[in-house]
Every structure is written in structure tokens, then in C-alpha cells.
Amino acid sequence: MKYYAIIDTNVVVSAMLKWDSIPGKVMDAVFDGVIIPVVNEEITAEYQTVLSRDRFSFPKEAIDTVLEFIHSNAVIVKADKTSLEFIDPKDAVFYEVTIKERETEDAYLVTGNSKHFPVEHYIVTPRQMLDIIF
């Protein structure tokens, strides 16, 4: 079975910091084709910006590998803006893309900051996503 997921940047960063972790297992599921990533241009730009920050010191090749894989395997969605207010305004796009994708698929928003989002059954932590998959 395939699962559609909008993966918050914090999950991608956590995975790259320690691939042998719960977020890393979520990204393994992406690379294995179990999770189909769902993005838009704003999300992929945020991934690029955050992963390229000097404080992380991720090798450019590793960043490129992850981003190229996501881009070539993702469902790309054009989402409408939401009127909801978020603790971090940059989180809105992840919610917007989730809502748009849920119009056609049973998609999940996977985040390490679930408290930043409305309480919905489809907004899950990386551990909850793994529980759904396995």
C-alpha cells in the first residue's frame, strides 16, 4: 500500500541529522516508495534553504540526493491559502498542501511540531506515521 504524506521540514532535517531514527525511518519509507511525498514549490524551496544552512553542515551531495529524489517522486500540488493563523506562519503551507491533497487522497501531514497545527487525525508525528504504515 502507498501512503501520501506532506513531510514537514523538521522531519527531513531530523532524518538527515540521524538517519537511524524515527524521522529517518519515515524518510526510508519515502525512498522505498511506501510514502509518496506531496509538495509544492514553497515546500521544496524551504527544504533547500533549511538543509543548506551552515549550522547543519550537510554535504551538498546528500542534500541534492534527498531533494532530487523527493522532487522526482512527489505529487506536486497547487494549494489555496488558508485563513487559519499559525504559531509559525511558515507552517501554513504544509497545512494548505495537506488540505488540498486530502481532496483526492487520504494524505497525512507528518511533523515533529504537531502542537503548531490544528488537532486533526491526519496531522501525525513521525512515530504515528510509522504506526499507520506498519
mmCIF file with all atom_site columns, N, CA, C and O in Angstrom, residues 62-101:
data_model
loop_
_atom_site.group_PDB
_atom_site.id
_atom_site.type_symbol
_atom_site.label_atom_id
_atom_site.label_alt_id
_atom_site.label_comp_id
_atom_site.label_asym_id
_atom_site.label_entity_id
_atom_site.label_seq_id
_atom_site.pdbx_PDB_ins_code
_atom_site.Cartn_x
_atom_site.Cartn_y
_atom_site.Cartn_z
_atom_site.occupancy
_atom_site.B_iso_or_equiv
_atom_site.pdbx_formal_charge
_atom_site.auth_seq_id
_atom_site.auth_comp_id
_atom_site.auth_asym_id
_atom_site.auth_atom_id
_atom_site.pdbx_PDB_model_num
ATOM 1   N N  . ALA A 1 62  ? 24.496 15.069 -0.295 1.00 0.00 ? 62  ALA A N  1
ATOM 2   C CA . ALA A 1 62  ? 23.404 14.460 0.469  1.00 0.00 ? 62  ALA A CA 1
ATOM 3   C C  . ALA A 1 62  ? 22.121 15.274 0.303  1.00 0.00 ? 62  ALA A C  1
ATOM 4   O O  . ALA A 1 62  ? 21.038 14.712 0.107  1.00 0.00 ? 62  ALA A O  1
ATOM 5   N N  . ILE A 1 63  ? 22.262 16.586 0.375  1.00 0.00 ? 63  ILE A N  1
ATOM 6   C CA . ILE A 1 63  ? 21.094 17.463 0.183  1.00 0.00 ? 63  ILE A CA 1
ATOM 7   C C  . ILE A 1 63  ? 20.521 17.243 -1.212 1.00 0.00 ? 63  ILE A C  1
ATOM 8   O O  . ILE A 1 63  ? 19.310 17.057 -1.378 1.00 0.00 ? 63  ILE A O  1
ATOM 9   N N  . ASP A 1 64  ? 21.391 17.260 -2.201 1.00 0.00 ? 64  ASP A N  1
ATOM 10  C CA . ASP A 1 64  ? 20.939 17.081 -3.588 1.00 0.00 ? 64  ASP A CA 1
ATOM 11  C C  . ASP A 1 64  ? 20.248 15.739 -3.784 1.00 0.00 ? 64  ASP A C  1
ATOM 12  O O  . ASP A 1 64  ? 19.216 15.660 -4.455 1.00 0.00 ? 64  ASP A O  1
ATOM 13  N N  . THR A 1 65  ? 20.798 14.688 -3.195 1.00 0.00 ? 65  THR A N  1
ATOM 14  C CA . THR A 1 65  ? 20.202 13.349 -3.333 1.00 0.00 ? 65  THR A CA 1
ATOM 15  C C  . THR A 1 65  ? 18.791 13.323 -2.768 1.00 0.00 ? 65  THR A C  1
ATOM 16  O O  . THR A 1 65  ? 17.858 12.840 -3.416 1.00 0.00 ? 65  THR A O  1
ATOM 17  N N  . VAL A 1 66  ? 18.632 13.861 -1.565 1.00 0.00 ? 66  VAL A N  1
ATOM 18  C CA . VAL A 1 66  ? 17.308 13.862 -0.922 1.00 0.00 ? 66  VAL A CA 1
ATOM 19  C C  . VAL A 1 66  ? 16.331 14.713 -1.719 1.00 0.00 ? 66  VAL A C  1
ATOM 20  O O  . VAL A 1 66  ? 15.218 14.283 -2.023 1.00 0.00 ? 66  VAL A O  1
ATOM 21  N N  . LEU A 1 67  ? 16.744 15.924 -2.073 1.00 0.00 ? 67  LEU A N  1
ATOM 22  C CA . LEU A 1 67  ? 15.832 16.833 -2.778 1.00 0.00 ? 67  LEU A CA 1
ATOM 23  C C  . LEU A 1 67  ? 15.488 16.336 -4.181 1.00 0.00 ? 67  LEU A C  1
ATOM 24  O O  . LEU A 1 67  ? 14.331 16.443 -4.601 1.00 0.00 ? 67  LEU A O  1
ATOM 25  N N  . GLU A 1 68  ? 16.460 15.785 -4.881 1.00 0.00 ? 68  GLU A N  1
ATOM 26  C CA . GLU A 1 68  ? 16.176 15.259 -6.223 1.00 0.00 ? 68  GLU A CA 1
ATOM 27  C C  . GLU A 1 68  ? 15.223 14.066 -6.145 1.00 0.00 ? 68  GLU A C  1
ATOM 28  O O  . GLU A 1 68  ? 14.320 13.936 -6.976 1.00 0.00 ? 68  GLU A O  1
ATOM 29  N N  . PHE A 1 69  ? 15.416 13.212 -5.144 1.00 0.00 ? 69  PHE A N  1
ATOM 30  C CA . PHE A 1 69  ? 14.521 12.068 -5.005 1.00 0.00 ? 69  PHE A CA 1
ATOM 31  C C  . PHE A 1 69  ? 13.099 12.533 -4.693 1.00 0.00 ? 69  PHE A C  1
ATOM 32  O O  . PHE A 1 69  ? 12.137 12.069 -5.311 1.00 0.00 ? 69  PHE A O  1
ATOM 33  N N  . ILE A 1 70  ? 12.981 13.460 -3.747 1.00 0.00 ? 70  ILE A N  1
ATOM 34  C CA . ILE A 1 70  ? 11.653 13.971 -3.396 1.00 0.00 ? 70  ILE A CA 1
ATOM 35  C C  . ILE A 1 70  ? 11.007 14.590 -4.632 1.00 0.00 ? 70  ILE A C  1
ATOM 36  O O  . ILE A 1 70  ? 9.863  14.276 -4.969 1.00 0.00 ? 70  ILE A O  1
ATOM 37  N N  . HIS A 1 71  ? 11.746 15.453 -5.313 1.00 0.00 ? 71  HIS A N  1
ATOM 38  C CA . HIS A 1 71  ? 11.176 16.148 -6.473 1.00 0.00 ? 71  HIS A CA 1
ATOM 39  C C  . HIS A 1 71  ? 10.736 15.174 -7.565 1.00 0.00 ? 71  HIS A C  1
ATOM 40  O O  . HIS A 1 71  ? 9.676  15.324 -8.160 1.00 0.00 ? 71  HIS A O  1
ATOM 41  N N  . SER A 1 72  ? 11.552 14.148 -7.829 1.00 0.00 ? 72  SER A N  1
ATOM 42  C CA . SER A 1 72  ? 11.179 13.242 -8.922 1.00 0.00 ? 72  SER A CA 1
ATOM 43  C C  . SER A 1 72  ? 10.114 12.236 -8.551 1.00 0.00 ? 72  SER A C  1
ATOM 44  O O  . SER A 1 72  ? 9.553  11.622 -9.435 1.00 0.00 ? 72  SER A O  1
ATOM 45  N N  . ASN A 1 73  ? 9.818  12.091 -7.264 1.00 0.00 ? 73  ASN A N  1
ATOM 46  C CA . ASN A 1 73  ? 8.814  11.108 -6.845 1.00 0.00 ? 73  ASN A CA 1
ATOM 47  C C  . ASN A 1 73  ? 7.587  11.729 -6.187 1.00 0.00 ? 73  ASN A C  1
ATOM 48  O O  . ASN A 1 73  ? 6.680  11.011 -5.775 1.00 0.00 ? 73  ASN A O  1
ATOM 49  N N  . ALA A 1 74  ? 7.568  13.031 -6.105 1.00 0.00 ? 74  ALA A N  1
ATOM 50  C CA . ALA A 1 74  ? 6.497  13.722 -5.385 1.00 0.00 ? 74  ALA A CA 1
ATOM 51  C C  . ALA A 1 74  ? 5.287  14.005 -6.259 1.00 0.00 ? 74  ALA A C  1
ATOM 52  O O  . ALA A 1 74  ? 5.386  14.122 -7.474 1.00 0.00 ? 74  ALA A O  1
ATOM 53  N N  . VAL A 1 75  ? 4.172  14.131 -5.581 1.00 0.00 ? 75  VAL A N  1
ATOM 54  C CA . VAL A 1 75  ? 2.974  14.709 -6.177 1.00 0.00 ? 75  VAL A CA 1
ATOM 55  C C  . VAL A 1 75  ? 3.097  16.208 -5.910 1.00 0.00 ? 75  VAL A C  1
ATOM 56  O O  . VAL A 1 75  ? 3.321  16.627 -4.771 1.00 0.00 ? 75  VAL A O  1
ATOM 57  N N  . ILE A 1 76  ? 2.984  17.007 -6.958 1.00 0.00 ? 76  ILE A N  1
ATOM 58  C CA . ILE A 1 76  ? 3.111  18.452 -6.810 1.00 0.00 ? 76  ILE A CA 1
ATOM 59  C C  . ILE A 1 76  ? 1.718  19.059 -6.839 1.00 0.00 ? 76  ILE A C  1
ATOM 60  O O  . ILE A 1 76  ? 0.932  18.792 -7.750 1.00 0.00 ? 76  ILE A O  1
ATOM 61  N N  . VAL A 1 77  ? 1.441  19.839 -5.801 1.00 0.00 ? 77  VAL A N  1
ATOM 62  C CA . VAL A 1 77  ? 0.094  20.359 -5.584 1.00 0.00 ? 77  VAL A CA 1
ATOM 63  C C  . VAL A 1 77  ? 0.116  21.884 -5.570 1.00 0.00 ? 77  VAL A C  1
ATOM 64  O O  . VAL A 1 77  ? 1.030  22.491 -5.025 1.00 0.00 ? 77  VAL A O  1
ATOM 65  N N  . LYS A 1 78  ? -0.889 22.462 -6.167 1.00 0.00 ? 78  LYS A N  1
ATOM 66  C CA . LYS A 1 78  ? -1.100 23.903 -6.053 1.00 0.00 ? 78  LYS A CA 1
ATOM 67  C C  . LYS A 1 78  ? -2.240 24.090 -5.055 1.00 0.00 ? 78  LYS A C  1
ATOM 68  O O  . LYS A 1 78  ? -3.372 23.680 -5.320 1.00 0.00 ? 78  LYS A O  1
ATOM 69  N N  . ALA A 1 79  ? -1.915 24.664 -3.913 1.00 0.00 ? 79  ALA A N  1
ATOM 70  C CA . ALA A 1 79  ? -2.892 24.771 -2.826 1.00 0.00 ? 79  ALA A CA 1
ATOM 71  C C  . ALA A 1 79  ? -3.349 26.210 -2.623 1.00 0.00 ? 79  ALA A C  1
ATOM 72  O O  . ALA A 1 79  ? -2.615 27.155 -2.902 1.00 0.00 ? 79  ALA A O  1
ATOM 73  N N  . ASP A 1 80  ? -4.568 26.328 -2.128 1.00 0.00 ? 80  ASP A N  1
ATOM 74  C CA . ASP A 1 80  ? -5.119 27.628 -1.784 1.00 0.00 ? 80  ASP A CA 1
ATOM 75  C C  . ASP A 1 80  ? -4.616 28.046 -0.408 1.00 0.00 ? 80  ASP A C  1
ATOM 76  O O  . ASP A 1 80  ? -4.330 27.210 0.449  1.00 0.00 ? 80  ASP A O  1
ATOM 77  N N  . LYS A 1 81  ? -4.535 29.347 -0.191 1.00 0.00 ? 81  LYS A N  1
ATOM 78  C CA . LYS A 1 81  ? -4.132 29.887 1.109  1.00 0.00 ? 81  LYS A CA 1
ATOM 79  C C  . LYS A 1 81  ? -5.242 29.647 2.124  1.00 0.00 ? 81  LYS A C  1
ATOM 80  O O  . LYS A 1 81  ? -6.425 29.681 1.798  1.00 0.00 ? 81  LYS A O  1
ATOM 81  N N  . THR A 1 82  ? -4.831 29.406 3.356  1.00 0.00 ? 82  THR A N  1
ATOM 82  C CA . THR A 1 82  ? -5.787 29.220 4.437  1.00 0.00 ? 82  THR A CA 1
ATOM 83  C C  . THR A 1 82  ? -5.943 30.514 5.225  1.00 0.00 ? 82  THR A C  1
ATOM 84  O O  . THR A 1 82  ? -5.019 31.341 5.250  1.00 0.00 ? 82  THR A O  1
ATOM 85  N N  . SER A 1 83  ? -7.068 30.661 5.865  1.00 0.00 ? 83  SER A N  1
ATOM 86  C CA . SER A 1 83  ? -7.278 31.831 6.713  1.00 0.00 ? 83  SER A CA 1
ATOM 87  C C  . SER A 1 83  ? -6.871 31.541 8.162  1.00 0.00 ? 83  SER A C  1
ATOM 88  O O  . SER A 1 83  ? -6.886 32.438 8.996  1.00 0.00 ? 83  SER A O  1
ATOM 89  N N  . LEU A 1 84  ? -6.504 30.290 8.443  1.00 0.00 ? 84  LEU A N  1
ATOM 90  C CA . LEU A 1 84  ? -6.072 29.936 9.792  1.00 0.00 ? 84  LEU A CA 1
ATOM 91  C C  . LEU A 1 84  ? -4.759 30.628 10.133 1.00 0.00 ? 84  LEU A C  1
ATOM 92  O O  . LEU A 1 84  ? -3.920 30.835 9.268  1.00 0.00 ? 84  LEU A O  1
ATOM 93  N N  . GLU A 1 85  ? -4.587 30.947 11.399 1.00 0.00 ? 85  GLU A N  1
ATOM 94  C CA . GLU A 1 85  ? -3.341 31.552 11.872 1.00 0.00 ? 85  GLU A CA 1
ATOM 95  C C  . GLU A 1 85  ? -2.491 30.463 12.501 1.00 0.00 ? 85  GLU A C  1
ATOM 96  O O  . GLU A 1 85  ? -3.005 29.578 13.189 1.00 0.00 ? 85  GLU A O  1
ATOM 97  N N  . PHE A 1 86  ? -1.196 30.527 12.271 1.00 0.00 ? 86  PHE A N  1
ATOM 98  C CA . PHE A 1 86  ? -0.270 29.533 12.788 1.00 0.00 ? 86  PHE A CA 1
ATOM 99  C C  . PHE A 1 86  ? 0.768  30.186 13.680 1.00 0.00 ? 86  PHE A C  1
ATOM 100 O O  . PHE A 1 86  ? 1.128  31.351 13.465 1.00 0.00 ? 86  PHE A O  1
ATOM 101 N N  . ILE A 1 87  ? 1.251  29.428 14.678 1.00 0.00 ? 87  ILE A N  1
ATOM 102 C CA . ILE A 1 87  ? 2.306  29.920 15.565 1.00 0.00 ? 87  ILE A CA 1
ATOM 103 C C  . ILE A 1 87  ? 3.492  30.378 14.725 1.00 0.00 ? 87  ILE A C  1
ATOM 104 O O  . ILE A 1 87  ? 4.046  31.444 14.925 1.00 0.00 ? 87  ILE A O  1
ATOM 105 N N  . ASP A 1 88  ? 3.874  29.544 13.774 1.00 0.00 ? 88  ASP A N  1
ATOM 106 C CA . ASP A 1 88  ? 4.925  29.877 12.820 1.00 0.00 ? 88  ASP A CA 1
ATOM 107 C C  . ASP A 1 88  ? 4.256  30.000 11.456 1.00 0.00 ? 88  ASP A C  1
ATOM 108 O O  . ASP A 1 88  ? 3.786  29.006 10.905 1.00 0.00 ? 88  ASP A O  1
ATOM 109 N N  . PRO A 1 89  ? 4.184  31.197 10.906 1.00 0.00 ? 89  PRO A N  1
ATOM 110 C CA . PRO A 1 89  ? 3.499  31.384 9.621  1.00 0.00 ? 89  PRO A CA 1
ATOM 111 C C  . PRO A 1 89  ? 4.026  30.489 8.498  1.00 0.00 ? 89  PRO A C  1
ATOM 112 O O  . PRO A 1 89  ? 3.301  30.173 7.569  1.00 0.00 ? 89  PRO A O  1
ATOM 113 N N  . LYS A 1 90  ? 5.285  30.030 8.591  1.00 0.00 ? 90  LYS A N  1
ATOM 114 C CA . LYS A 1 90  ? 5.846  29.153 7.566  1.00 0.00 ? 90  LYS A CA 1
ATOM 115 C C  . LYS A 1 90  ? 5.205  27.763 7.591  1.00 0.00 ? 90  LYS A C  1
ATOM 116 O O  . LYS A 1 90  ? 5.355  26.997 6.642  1.00 0.00 ? 90  LYS A O  1
ATOM 117 N N  . ASP A 1 91  ? 4.492  27.434 8.670  1.00 0.00 ? 91  ASP A N  1
ATOM 118 C CA . ASP A 1 91  ? 3.816  26.136 8.756  1.00 0.00 ? 91  ASP A CA 1
ATOM 119 C C  . ASP A 1 91  ? 2.547  26.092 7.912  1.00 0.00 ? 91  ASP A C  1
ATOM 120 O O  . ASP A 1 91  ? 2.075  25.019 7.549  1.00 0.00 ? 91  ASP A O  1
ATOM 121 N N  . ALA A 1 92  ? 1.996  27.252 7.603  1.00 0.00 ? 92  ALA A N  1
ATOM 122 C CA . ALA A 1 92  ? 0.721  27.301 6.884  1.00 0.00 ? 92  ALA A CA 1
ATOM 123 C C  . ALA A 1 92  ? 0.761  26.521 5.575  1.00 0.00 ? 92  ALA A C  1
ATOM 124 O O  . ALA A 1 92  ? -0.182 25.797 5.249  1.00 0.00 ? 92  ALA A O  1
ATOM 125 N N  . VAL A 1 93  ? 1.841  26.626 4.824  1.00 0.00 ? 93  VAL A N  1
ATOM 126 C CA . VAL A 1 93  ? 1.917  25.968 3.520  1.00 0.00 ? 93  VAL A CA 1
ATOM 127 C C  . VAL A 1 93  ? 1.804  24.450 3.652  1.00 0.00 ? 93  VAL A C  1
ATOM 128 O O  . VAL A 1 93  ? 1.178  23.799 2.811  1.00 0.00 ? 93  VAL A O  1
ATOM 129 N N  . PHE A 1 94  ? 2.354  23.879 4.704  1.00 0.00 ? 94  PHE A N  1
ATOM 130 C CA . PHE A 1 94  ? 2.263  22.431 4.889  1.00 0.00 ? 94  PHE A CA 1
ATOM 131 C C  . PHE A 1 94  ? 0.809  22.022 5.134  1.00 0.00 ? 94  PHE A C  1
ATOM 132 O O  . PHE A 1 94  ? 0.342  21.017 4.601  1.00 0.00 ? 94  PHE A O  1
ATOM 133 N N  . TYR A 1 95  ? 0.100  22.822 5.898  1.00 0.00 ? 95  TYR A N  1
ATOM 134 C CA . TYR A 1 95  ? -1.316 22.563 6.155  1.00 0.00 ? 95  TYR A CA 1
ATOM 135 C C  . TYR A 1 95  ? -2.128 22.745 4.873  1.00 0.00 ? 95  TYR A C  1
ATOM 136 O O  . TYR A 1 95  ? -2.984 21.925 4.545  1.00 0.00 ? 95  TYR A O  1
ATOM 137 N N  . GLU A 1 96  ? -1.847 23.804 4.143  1.00 0.00 ? 96  GLU A N  1
ATOM 138 C CA . GLU A 1 96  ? -2.582 24.087 2.906  1.00 0.00 ? 96  GLU A CA 1
ATOM 139 C C  . GLU A 1 96  ? -2.425 22.955 1.888  1.00 0.00 ? 96  GLU A C  1
ATOM 140 O O  . GLU A 1 96  ? -3.416 22.516 1.282  1.00 0.00 ? 96  GLU A O  1
ATOM 141 N N  . VAL A 1 97  ? -1.208 22.486 1.730  1.00 0.00 ? 97  VAL A N  1
ATOM 142 C CA . VAL A 1 97  ? -0.962 21.395 0.786  1.00 0.00 ? 97  VAL A CA 1
ATOM 143 C C  . VAL A 1 97  ? -1.651 20.120 1.258  1.00 0.00 ? 97  VAL A C  1
ATOM 144 O O  . VAL A 1 97  ? -2.217 19.369 0.462  1.00 0.00 ? 97  VAL A O  1
ATOM 145 N N  . THR A 1 98  ? -1.645 19.892 2.557  1.00 0.00 ? 98  THR A N  1
ATOM 146 C CA . THR A 1 98  ? -2.330 18.716 3.107  1.00 0.00 ? 98  THR A CA 1
ATOM 147 C C  . THR A 1 98  ? -3.820 18.770 2.806  1.00 0.00 ? 98  THR A C  1
ATOM 148 O O  . THR A 1 98  ? -4.402 17.782 2.329  1.00 0.00 ? 98  THR A O  1
ATOM 149 N N  . ILE A 1 99  ? -4.438 19.896 3.070  1.00 0.00 ? 99  ILE A N  1
ATOM 150 C CA . ILE A 1 99  ? -5.874 20.045 2.828  1.00 0.00 ? 99  ILE A CA 1
ATOM 151 C C  . ILE A 1 99  ? -6.186 19.831 1.344  1.00 0.00 ? 99  ILE A C  1
ATOM 152 O O  . ILE A 1 99  ? -7.143 19.133 0.996  1.00 0.00 ? 99  ILE A O  1
ATOM 153 N N  . LYS A 1 100 ? -5.363 20.388 0.473  1.00 0.00 ? 100 LYS A N  1
ATOM 154 C CA . LYS A 1 100 ? -5.594 20.235 -0.970 1.00 0.00 ? 100 LYS A CA 1
ATOM 155 C C  . LYS A 1 100 ? -5.462 18.773 -1.388 1.00 0.00 ? 100 LYS A C  1
ATOM 156 O O  . LYS A 1 100 ? -6.311 18.246 -2.107 1.00 0.00 ? 100 LYS A O  1
ATOM 157 N N  . GLU A 1 101 ? -4.401 18.101 -0.930 1.00 0.00 ? 101 GLU A N  1
ATOM 158 C CA . GLU A 1 101 ? -4.197 16.706 -1.332 1.00 0.00 ? 101 GLU A CA 1
ATOM 159 C C  . GLU A 1 101 ? -5.292 15.801 -0.766 1.00 0.00 ? 101 GLU A C  1
ATOM 160 O O  . GLU A 1 101 ? -5.680 14.821 -1.391 1.00 0.00 ? 101 GLU A O  1
#
